[in-house]
GROMACS .gro file of C-alpha atoms in nm:
model
  405
    1UNK     CA    1   1.783  -1.087  -0.418
    2UNK     CA    2   1.449  -1.268  -0.382
    3UNK     CA    3   1.188  -1.004  -0.304
    4UNK     CA    4   0.883  -1.112  -0.106
    5UNK     CA    5   0.597  -0.908   0.038
    6UNK     CA    6   0.644  -0.810   0.402
    7UNK     CA    7   0.316  -0.675   0.532
    8UNK     CA    8   0.297  -0.474   0.851
    9UNK     CA    9  -0.048  -0.347   0.941
   10UNK     CA   10  -0.196  -0.177   0.637
   11UNK     CA   11   0.130  -0.130   0.446
   12UNK     CA   12   0.381  -0.350   0.270
   13UNK     CA   13   0.741  -0.261   0.356
   14UNK     CA   14   0.885  -0.416   0.040
   15UNK     CA   15   0.810  -0.361  -0.327
   16UNK     CA   16   0.892  -0.557  -0.642
   17UNK     CA   17   1.035  -0.346  -0.929
   18UNK     CA   18   0.924  -0.586  -1.204
   19UNK     CA   19   0.573  -0.608  -1.065
   20UNK     CA   20   0.545  -0.232  -1.029
   21UNK     CA   21   0.661  -0.193  -1.389
   22UNK     CA   22   0.403  -0.450  -1.501
   23UNK     CA   23   0.122  -0.253  -1.332
   24UNK     CA   24   0.238   0.078  -1.478
   25UNK     CA   25   0.269  -0.068  -1.827
   26UNK     CA   26  -0.082  -0.211  -1.801
   27UNK     CA   27  -0.211   0.139  -1.733
   28UNK     CA   28  -0.003   0.287  -2.013
   29UNK     CA   29  -0.142   0.031  -2.259
   30UNK     CA   30  -0.495   0.117  -2.144
   31UNK     CA   31  -0.435   0.489  -2.195
   32UNK     CA   32  -0.268   0.450  -2.536
   33UNK     CA   33  -0.559   0.239  -2.659
   34UNK     CA   34  -0.800   0.517  -2.562
   35UNK     CA   35  -0.609   0.806  -2.716
   36UNK     CA   36  -0.868   1.071  -2.809
   37UNK     CA   37  -0.930   1.144  -3.175
   38UNK     CA   38  -0.997   1.514  -3.115
   39UNK     CA   39  -0.720   1.770  -3.076
   40UNK     CA   40  -0.809   1.875  -2.723
   41UNK     CA   41  -0.618   1.824  -2.405
   42UNK     CA   42  -0.334   1.947  -2.188
   43UNK     CA   43   0.013   2.025  -2.315
   44UNK     CA   44   0.215   2.060  -1.994
   45UNK     CA   45   0.094   1.895  -1.673
   46UNK     CA   46   0.214   1.917  -1.314
   47UNK     CA   47   0.100   1.632  -1.089
   48UNK     CA   48   0.155   1.682  -0.717
   49UNK     CA   49   0.138   1.336  -0.563
   50UNK     CA   50   0.227   1.150  -0.883
   51UNK     CA   51   0.370   0.816  -0.774
   52UNK     CA   52   0.071   0.605  -0.669
   53UNK     CA   53  -0.306   0.580  -0.695
   54UNK     CA   54  -0.505   0.848  -0.871
   55UNK     CA   55  -0.207   1.079  -0.911
   56UNK     CA   56  -0.006   0.813  -1.093
   57UNK     CA   57  -0.300   0.728  -1.319
   58UNK     CA   58  -0.354   1.097  -1.392
   59UNK     CA   59   0.002   1.118  -1.517
   60UNK     CA   60  -0.044   0.805  -1.726
   61UNK     CA   61  -0.354   0.947  -1.897
   62UNK     CA   62  -0.198   1.291  -1.948
   63UNK     CA   63   0.124   1.153  -2.094
   64UNK     CA   64   0.023   0.831  -2.271
   65UNK     CA   65  -0.330   0.914  -2.384
   66UNK     CA   66  -0.305   1.290  -2.446
   67UNK     CA   67   0.066   1.313  -2.528
   68UNK     CA   68   0.133   1.585  -2.269
   69UNK     CA   69   0.465   1.669  -2.109
   70UNK     CA   70   0.445   1.575  -1.741
   71UNK     CA   71   0.627   1.679  -1.426
   72UNK     CA   72   0.560   1.463  -1.120
   73UNK     CA   73   0.619   1.548  -0.754
   74UNK     CA   74   0.626   1.290  -0.475
   75UNK     CA   75   0.819   1.171  -0.170
   76UNK     CA   76   0.940   0.815  -0.219
   77UNK     CA   77   1.223   0.601  -0.082
   78UNK     CA   78   1.496   0.490  -0.326
   79UNK     CA   79   1.664   0.149  -0.288
   80UNK     CA   80   1.957   0.138  -0.048
   81UNK     CA   81   2.169  -0.113   0.144
   82UNK     CA   82   1.992  -0.419   0.011
   83UNK     CA   83   1.645  -0.276   0.078
   84UNK     CA   84   1.392  -0.230  -0.194
   85UNK     CA   85   1.267   0.111  -0.290
   86UNK     CA   86   0.909   0.208  -0.212
   87UNK     CA   87   0.650   0.106  -0.470
   88UNK     CA   88   0.598   0.467  -0.578
   89UNK     CA   89   0.967   0.504  -0.657
   90UNK     CA   90   0.954   0.202  -0.889
   91UNK     CA   91   0.627   0.327  -1.040
   92UNK     CA   92   0.792   0.655  -1.132
   93UNK     CA   93   1.092   0.485  -1.291
   94UNK     CA   94   0.869   0.260  -1.501
   95UNK     CA   95   0.636   0.540  -1.611
   96UNK     CA   96   0.912   0.781  -1.709
   97UNK     CA   97   1.074   0.505  -1.909
   98UNK     CA   98   0.744   0.425  -2.087
   99UNK     CA   99   0.669   0.790  -2.165
  100UNK     CA  100   1.024   0.866  -2.278
  101UNK     CA  101   1.009   0.568  -2.515
  102UNK     CA  102   0.709   0.737  -2.675
  103UNK     CA  103   0.893   1.065  -2.712
  104UNK     CA  104   0.717   1.238  -2.423
  105UNK     CA  105   0.887   1.471  -2.178
  106UNK     CA  106   0.861   1.320  -1.830
  107UNK     CA  107   1.063   1.428  -1.528
  108UNK     CA  108   1.010   1.411  -1.155
  109UNK     CA  109   1.106   1.580  -0.829
  110UNK     CA  110   1.135   1.352  -0.527
  111UNK     CA  111   1.087   1.552  -0.209
  112UNK     CA  112   0.838   1.684   0.044
  113UNK     CA  113   0.572   1.862  -0.163
  114UNK     CA  114   0.475   2.071   0.141
  115UNK     CA  115   0.823   2.225   0.157
  116UNK     CA  116   0.918   2.553  -0.008
  117UNK     CA  117   1.243   2.395  -0.133
  118UNK     CA  118   1.045   2.152  -0.346
  119UNK     CA  119   0.823   2.429  -0.477
  120UNK     CA  120   1.142   2.617  -0.570
  121UNK     CA  121   1.277   2.315  -0.759
  122UNK     CA  122   0.949   2.258  -0.941
  123UNK     CA  123   0.906   2.624  -1.035
  124UNK     CA  124   1.258   2.631  -1.174
  125UNK     CA  125   1.201   2.313  -1.375
  126UNK     CA  126   0.880   2.448  -1.526
  127UNK     CA  127   1.045   2.777  -1.619
  128UNK     CA  128   1.345   2.604  -1.773
  129UNK     CA  129   1.182   2.310  -1.953
  130UNK     CA  130   0.813   2.386  -2.007
  131UNK     CA  131   0.762   2.759  -1.980
  132UNK     CA  132   0.414   2.720  -1.832
  133UNK     CA  133   0.172   2.445  -1.727
  134UNK     CA  134  -0.191   2.433  -1.829
  135UNK     CA  135  -0.305   2.158  -1.589
  136UNK     CA  136  -0.213   2.112  -1.223
  137UNK     CA  137  -0.335   1.796  -1.050
  138UNK     CA  138  -0.327   1.796  -0.669
  139UNK     CA  139  -0.339   1.435  -0.548
  140UNK     CA  140  -0.130   1.449  -0.235
  141UNK     CA  141  -0.192   1.193   0.040
  142UNK     CA  142   0.038   1.233   0.337
  143UNK     CA  143   0.004   1.155   0.709
  144UNK     CA  144   0.185   1.465   0.831
  145UNK     CA  145   0.305   1.809   0.728
  146UNK     CA  146   0.554   2.056   0.863
  147UNK     CA  147   0.415   2.398   0.785
  148UNK     CA  148   0.674   2.601   0.592
  149UNK     CA  149   0.581   2.927   0.767
  150UNK     CA  150   0.531   2.822   1.129
  151UNK     CA  151   0.758   2.518   1.138
  152UNK     CA  152   0.483   2.335   1.324
  153UNK     CA  153   0.443   1.962   1.256
  154UNK     CA  154   0.080   1.866   1.191
  155UNK     CA  155  -0.023   1.499   1.217
  156UNK     CA  156  -0.352   1.393   1.058
  157UNK     CA  157  -0.588   1.145   1.223
  158UNK     CA  158  -0.882   0.936   1.105
  159UNK     CA  159  -1.143   0.990   1.372
  160UNK     CA  160  -1.510   1.081   1.413
  161UNK     CA  161  -1.609   1.421   1.549
  162UNK     CA  162  -1.833   1.471   1.849
  163UNK     CA  163  -1.869   1.112   1.971
  164UNK     CA  164  -1.693   0.776   1.943
  165UNK     CA  165  -1.792   0.554   1.652
  166UNK     CA  166  -1.823   0.176   1.652
  167UNK     CA  167  -1.886  -0.045   1.350
  168UNK     CA  168  -1.748  -0.349   1.175
  169UNK     CA  169  -1.418  -0.374   0.998
  170UNK     CA  170  -1.204  -0.655   0.863
  171UNK     CA  171  -0.848  -0.761   0.918
  172UNK     CA  172  -0.764  -0.815   0.552
  173UNK     CA  173  -0.473  -1.048   0.636
  174UNK     CA  174  -0.673  -1.291   0.850
  175UNK     CA  175  -1.026  -1.227   0.723
  176UNK     CA  176  -1.153  -1.164   1.076
  177UNK     CA  177  -1.461  -0.942   1.088
  178UNK     CA  178  -1.501  -0.760   1.419
  179UNK     CA  179  -1.616  -0.435   1.570
  180UNK     CA  180  -1.375  -0.143   1.583
  181UNK     CA  181  -1.422   0.167   1.795
  182UNK     CA  182  -1.267   0.501   1.710
  183UNK     CA  183  -1.255   0.770   1.977
  184UNK     CA  184  -1.370   1.117   1.881
  185UNK     CA  185  -1.113   1.373   1.772
  186UNK     CA  186  -0.999   1.664   1.983
  187UNK     CA  187  -1.012   2.017   1.846
  188UNK     CA  188  -0.635   2.007   1.800
  189UNK     CA  189  -0.657   1.684   1.601
  190UNK     CA  190  -0.926   1.832   1.377
  191UNK     CA  191  -0.710   2.139   1.317
  192UNK     CA  192  -0.405   1.925   1.239
  193UNK     CA  193  -0.596   1.705   0.994
  194UNK     CA  194  -0.730   2.007   0.808
  195UNK     CA  195  -0.376   2.151   0.796
  196UNK     CA  196  -0.245   1.830   0.635
  197UNK     CA  197  -0.534   1.725   0.412
  198UNK     CA  198  -0.722   2.048   0.348
  199UNK     CA  199  -0.666   2.311   0.084
  200UNK     CA  200  -0.386   2.523   0.230
  201UNK     CA  201  -0.098   2.354   0.049
  202UNK     CA  202  -0.293   2.336  -0.278
  203UNK     CA  203  -0.350   2.711  -0.247
  204UNK     CA  204   0.019   2.772  -0.182
  205UNK     CA  205   0.114   2.575  -0.494
  206UNK     CA  206  -0.125   2.762  -0.721
  207UNK     CA  207  -0.041   3.104  -0.578
  208UNK     CA  208   0.331   3.032  -0.622
  209UNK     CA  209   0.289   2.924  -0.984
  210UNK     CA  210   0.061   3.217  -1.062
  211UNK     CA  211   0.297   3.469  -0.902
  212UNK     CA  212   0.581   3.351  -1.128
  213UNK     CA  213   0.362   3.346  -1.441
  214UNK     CA  214   0.401   2.969  -1.470
  215UNK     CA  215   0.030   2.907  -1.527
  216UNK     CA  216  -0.077   2.921  -1.890
  217UNK     CA  217  -0.385   3.118  -1.994
  218UNK     CA  218  -0.691   2.904  -1.930
  219UNK     CA  219  -0.503   2.677  -1.688
  220UNK     CA  220  -0.703   2.423  -1.491
  221UNK     CA  221  -0.625   2.283  -1.148
  222UNK     CA  222  -0.801   1.982  -1.001
  223UNK     CA  223  -0.782   1.834  -0.651
  224UNK     CA  224  -0.913   1.488  -0.565
  225UNK     CA  225  -1.160   1.406  -0.292
  226UNK     CA  226  -1.397   1.135  -0.172
  227UNK     CA  227  -1.744   1.142  -0.018
  228UNK     CA  228  -1.846   0.779   0.024
  229UNK     CA  229  -2.176   0.624   0.135
  230UNK     CA  230  -2.361   0.715   0.453
  231UNK     CA  231  -2.225   0.394   0.601
  232UNK     CA  232  -1.878   0.548   0.631
  233UNK     CA  233  -1.983   0.907   0.699
  234UNK     CA  234  -1.915   0.903   1.077
  235UNK     CA  235  -1.542   0.851   1.011
  236UNK     CA  236  -1.521   1.015   0.672
  237UNK     CA  237  -1.775   1.273   0.556
  238UNK     CA  238  -1.860   1.382   0.913
  239UNK     CA  239  -1.520   1.304   1.063
  240UNK     CA  240  -1.178   1.464   1.054
  241UNK     CA  241  -1.114   1.365   0.692
  242UNK     CA  242  -1.448   1.509   0.590
  243UNK     CA  243  -1.366   1.836   0.764
  244UNK     CA  244  -1.042   1.851   0.567
  245UNK     CA  245  -1.221   1.775   0.241
  246UNK     CA  246  -1.473   2.051   0.311
  247UNK     CA  247  -1.179   2.288   0.348
  248UNK     CA  248  -1.044   2.158   0.016
  249UNK     CA  249  -1.377   2.234  -0.155
  250UNK     CA  250  -1.385   2.585  -0.007
  251UNK     CA  251  -1.030   2.638  -0.130
  252UNK     CA  252  -1.138   2.535  -0.480
  253UNK     CA  253  -1.401   2.809  -0.485
  254UNK     CA  254  -1.146   3.071  -0.382
  255UNK     CA  255  -0.890   2.949  -0.634
  256UNK     CA  256  -1.153   2.948  -0.906
  257UNK     CA  257  -1.214   3.317  -0.842
  258UNK     CA  258  -0.840   3.388  -0.831
  259UNK     CA  259  -0.781   3.213  -1.166
  260UNK     CA  260  -1.066   3.392  -1.343
  261UNK     CA  261  -0.840   3.669  -1.480
  262UNK     CA  262  -0.637   3.395  -1.657
  263UNK     CA  263  -0.953   3.233  -1.787
  264UNK     CA  264  -0.860   2.943  -1.559
  265UNK     CA  265  -1.060   2.726  -1.325
  266UNK     CA  266  -1.022   2.523  -1.007
  267UNK     CA  267  -1.219   2.204  -0.956
  268UNK     CA  268  -1.259   1.918  -0.710
  269UNK     CA  269  -1.318   1.569  -0.846
  270UNK     CA  270  -1.491   1.323  -0.614
  271UNK     CA  271  -1.351   0.987  -0.716
  272UNK     CA  272  -1.472   0.635  -0.655
  273UNK     CA  273  -1.346   0.421  -0.368
  274UNK     CA  274  -1.068   0.191  -0.489
  275UNK     CA  275  -0.795  -0.007  -0.320
  276UNK     CA  276  -0.506   0.232  -0.261
  277UNK     CA  277  -0.241   0.269   0.006
  278UNK     CA  278  -0.445   0.555   0.152
  279UNK     CA  279  -0.783   0.379   0.160
  280UNK     CA  280  -0.632   0.065   0.313
  281UNK     CA  281  -0.541   0.271   0.620
  282UNK     CA  282  -0.900   0.370   0.703
  283UNK     CA  283  -1.091   0.141   0.944
  284UNK     CA  284  -1.434   0.018   0.824
  285UNK     CA  285  -1.347   0.127   0.468
  286UNK     CA  286  -1.152  -0.196   0.400
  287UNK     CA  287  -1.464  -0.406   0.466
  288UNK     CA  288  -1.679  -0.166   0.268
  289UNK     CA  289  -1.438  -0.193  -0.026
  290UNK     CA  290  -1.445  -0.574  -0.021
  291UNK     CA  291  -1.827  -0.566  -0.034
  292UNK     CA  292  -1.836  -0.285  -0.292
  293UNK     CA  293  -1.600  -0.471  -0.526
  294UNK     CA  294  -1.834  -0.772  -0.523
  295UNK     CA  295  -2.147  -0.563  -0.584
  296UNK     CA  296  -1.991  -0.367  -0.871
  297UNK     CA  297  -1.829  -0.670  -1.035
  298UNK     CA  298  -2.162  -0.851  -1.047
  299UNK     CA  299  -2.303  -0.553  -1.241
  300UNK     CA  300  -2.007  -0.515  -1.474
  301UNK     CA  301  -1.919  -0.177  -1.320
  302UNK     CA  302  -1.566  -0.244  -1.196
  303UNK     CA  303  -1.331   0.051  -1.237
  304UNK     CA  304  -0.984   0.116  -1.105
  305UNK     CA  305  -0.776   0.433  -1.089
  306UNK     CA  306  -0.688   0.431  -1.459
  307UNK     CA  307  -1.049   0.395  -1.573
  308UNK     CA  308  -1.157   0.673  -1.339
  309UNK     CA  309  -0.887   0.911  -1.459
  310UNK     CA  310  -0.958   0.833  -1.823
  311UNK     CA  311  -1.320   0.932  -1.754
  312UNK     CA  312  -1.208   1.251  -1.581
  313UNK     CA  313  -1.001   1.363  -1.880
  314UNK     CA  314  -1.226   1.236  -2.159
  315UNK     CA  315  -1.571   1.312  -2.018
  316UNK     CA  316  -1.505   1.612  -1.796
  317UNK     CA  317  -1.187   1.816  -1.832
  318UNK     CA  318  -1.145   1.787  -2.210
  319UNK     CA  319  -1.496   1.708  -2.332
  320UNK     CA  320  -1.666   1.940  -2.581
  321UNK     CA  321  -1.857   2.127  -2.310
  322UNK     CA  322  -1.773   2.247  -1.960
  323UNK     CA  323  -1.729   1.993  -1.678
  324UNK     CA  324  -2.054   1.858  -1.535
  325UNK     CA  325  -2.075   1.926  -1.164
  326UNK     CA  326  -2.328   1.869  -0.887
  327UNK     CA  327  -2.508   2.135  -0.684
  328UNK     CA  328  -2.191   2.190  -0.479
  329UNK     CA  329  -1.974   2.239  -0.788
  330UNK     CA  330  -1.806   1.898  -0.757
  331UNK     CA  331  -1.724   1.660  -1.040
  332UNK     CA  332  -1.875   1.325  -0.939
  333UNK     CA  333  -1.679   1.030  -1.074
  334UNK     CA  334  -1.828   0.821  -0.793
  335UNK     CA  335  -2.161   0.800  -0.973
  336UNK     CA  336  -2.136   0.425  -1.035
  337UNK     CA  337  -2.038   0.356  -0.675
  338UNK     CA  338  -2.332   0.566  -0.553
  339UNK     CA  339  -2.591   0.398  -0.773
  340UNK     CA  340  -2.894   0.303  -0.562
  341UNK     CA  341  -2.881  -0.065  -0.660
  342UNK     CA  342  -2.510  -0.088  -0.579
  343UNK     CA  343  -2.546   0.073  -0.237
  344UNK     CA  344  -2.857  -0.133  -0.156
  345UNK     CA  345  -2.658  -0.448  -0.232
  346UNK     CA  346  -2.361  -0.335  -0.022
  347UNK     CA  347  -2.587  -0.258   0.276
  348UNK     CA  348  -2.762  -0.594   0.241
  349UNK     CA  349  -2.424  -0.768   0.257
  350UNK     CA  350  -2.302  -0.541   0.539
  351UNK     CA  351  -2.586  -0.650   0.766
  352UNK     CA  352  -2.501  -1.019   0.726
  353UNK     CA  353  -2.123  -1.034   0.679
  354UNK     CA  354  -1.925  -1.235   0.933
  355UNK     CA  355  -1.584  -1.395   0.949
  356UNK     CA  356  -1.745  -1.725   0.846
  357UNK     CA  357  -1.918  -1.596   0.530
  358UNK     CA  358  -1.674  -1.318   0.432
  359UNK     CA  359  -1.546  -1.491   0.118
  360UNK     CA  360  -1.900  -1.581   0.013
  361UNK     CA  361  -2.052  -1.232   0.033
  362UNK     CA  362  -1.750  -1.013  -0.051
  363UNK     CA  363  -1.452  -0.994  -0.283
  364UNK     CA  364  -1.196  -1.013  -0.005
  365UNK     CA  365  -0.969  -1.223  -0.228
  366UNK     CA  366  -0.977  -0.957  -0.497
  367UNK     CA  367  -0.914  -0.690  -0.233
  368UNK     CA  368  -0.604  -0.874  -0.110
  369UNK     CA  369  -0.482  -0.926  -0.465
  370UNK     CA  370  -0.525  -0.558  -0.553
  371UNK     CA  371  -0.353  -0.456  -0.229
  372UNK     CA  372  -0.050  -0.671  -0.313
  373UNK     CA  373  -0.043  -0.533  -0.668
  374UNK     CA  374   0.002  -0.184  -0.521
  375UNK     CA  375   0.349  -0.302  -0.419
  376UNK     CA  376   0.426  -0.502  -0.733
  377UNK     CA  377   0.319  -0.844  -0.603
  378UNK     CA  378   0.049  -1.085  -0.728
  379UNK     CA  379   0.105  -0.966  -1.085
  380UNK     CA  380   0.068  -1.221  -1.367
  381UNK     CA  381   0.377  -1.324  -1.564
  382UNK     CA  382   0.621  -1.211  -1.291
  383UNK     CA  383   0.848  -1.486  -1.157
  384UNK     CA  384   0.871  -1.401  -0.789
  385UNK     CA  385   1.109  -1.691  -0.724
  386UNK     CA  386   1.375  -1.538  -0.949
  387UNK     CA  387   1.645  -1.306  -0.810
  388UNK     CA  388   1.569  -0.941  -0.879
  389UNK     CA  389   1.791  -0.635  -0.872
  390UNK     CA  390   1.618  -0.382  -0.643
  391UNK     CA  391   1.798  -0.090  -0.809
  392UNK     CA  392   1.649   0.124  -1.085
  393UNK     CA  393   1.703   0.014  -1.446
  394UNK     CA  394   2.042   0.145  -1.558
  395UNK     CA  395   1.905   0.341  -1.855
  396UNK     CA  396   1.655   0.545  -1.655
  397UNK     CA  397   1.759   0.875  -1.502
  398UNK     CA  398   1.670   0.907  -1.132
  399UNK     CA  399   1.425   1.168  -1.016
  400UNK     CA  400   1.573   1.494  -0.890
  401UNK     CA  401   1.584   1.462  -0.512
  402UNK     CA  402   1.524   1.759  -0.287
  403UNK     CA  403   1.624   1.726   0.080
  404UNK     CA  404   1.337   1.719   0.326
  405UNK     CA  405   1.381   2.020   0.554
   0.00000   0.00000   0.00000
């Protein structure tokens, strides 16, 4: 079949397997070229949220750069009835193939990471194949969660707290810059967002692994977060997402204490804003990203997920000394984004950007290109006019699927 991008809102409902493989292999090549010369690093890594964005790149660095065995967890749609799989499903197939070709153990569990059934499957896989894990990455981005104890369905929202918020955003498809207003969140919406995006599920994962002695002595766990500039704080840092991220940071402190008897540690890494499926869903942030990409490119500071994760492993988690954190105990990989000259430039552009001058003052074209690449489109050397089989390559084992309860 001929596979074309079908964009609906901030998502693409189709994905191209060859393009997804091209993107994954680009990241693998990057990681292999930067293989550390020192004998430090993880041996067995669990990545929760491993199919896209920072979680995918974490698995690439762990497996391709550090030679670790990796176990990925995600919820992705396989191909069926003439429909393509989701991009994350193709990403996983391509990455497991690339790692297996290099002699690295790489397996995956496809299911709802919030569910106890998935935790059961993962715990059993670790016990059977790896014995223990010494690094657990928590990079889960999900819109909703059914709590395994209460059965209650929590739906997250992206809203300010206390008062409505109005500012500019961009329709990335049309390039129209206009004001968008977000109504303030209710107490119930705040609670639901914290339940989905806060630290509770991360805690449940670590406590489960610890209780079954599946964490190696000195094990590290890292969750990913974002702070952003003051420009976006009303809907992020001070909004419902920010409340959830504060809960995540508080959870890290409690987990750090709990892991002390193992000689372990729990950390939160604040990563840079990049084009991901998650960031594309946040109003105002899409315009900020288009302006940020231009400001950083002009200074030679452009970094994507793979560069950020390589920095996390090389300069923080497995550097000679302990990780460098800020006053709140957070690893700050957003240091280049937060540079004063970069933010000054972004704000200067923000005050003048319009529909008419959008392409002149921003990198909206690059934003669109990177967005399409998330789904395997706009990738060089891929012939998108050629028929493509949407099924997985025949010589790649499918991920173990766990029913969503």
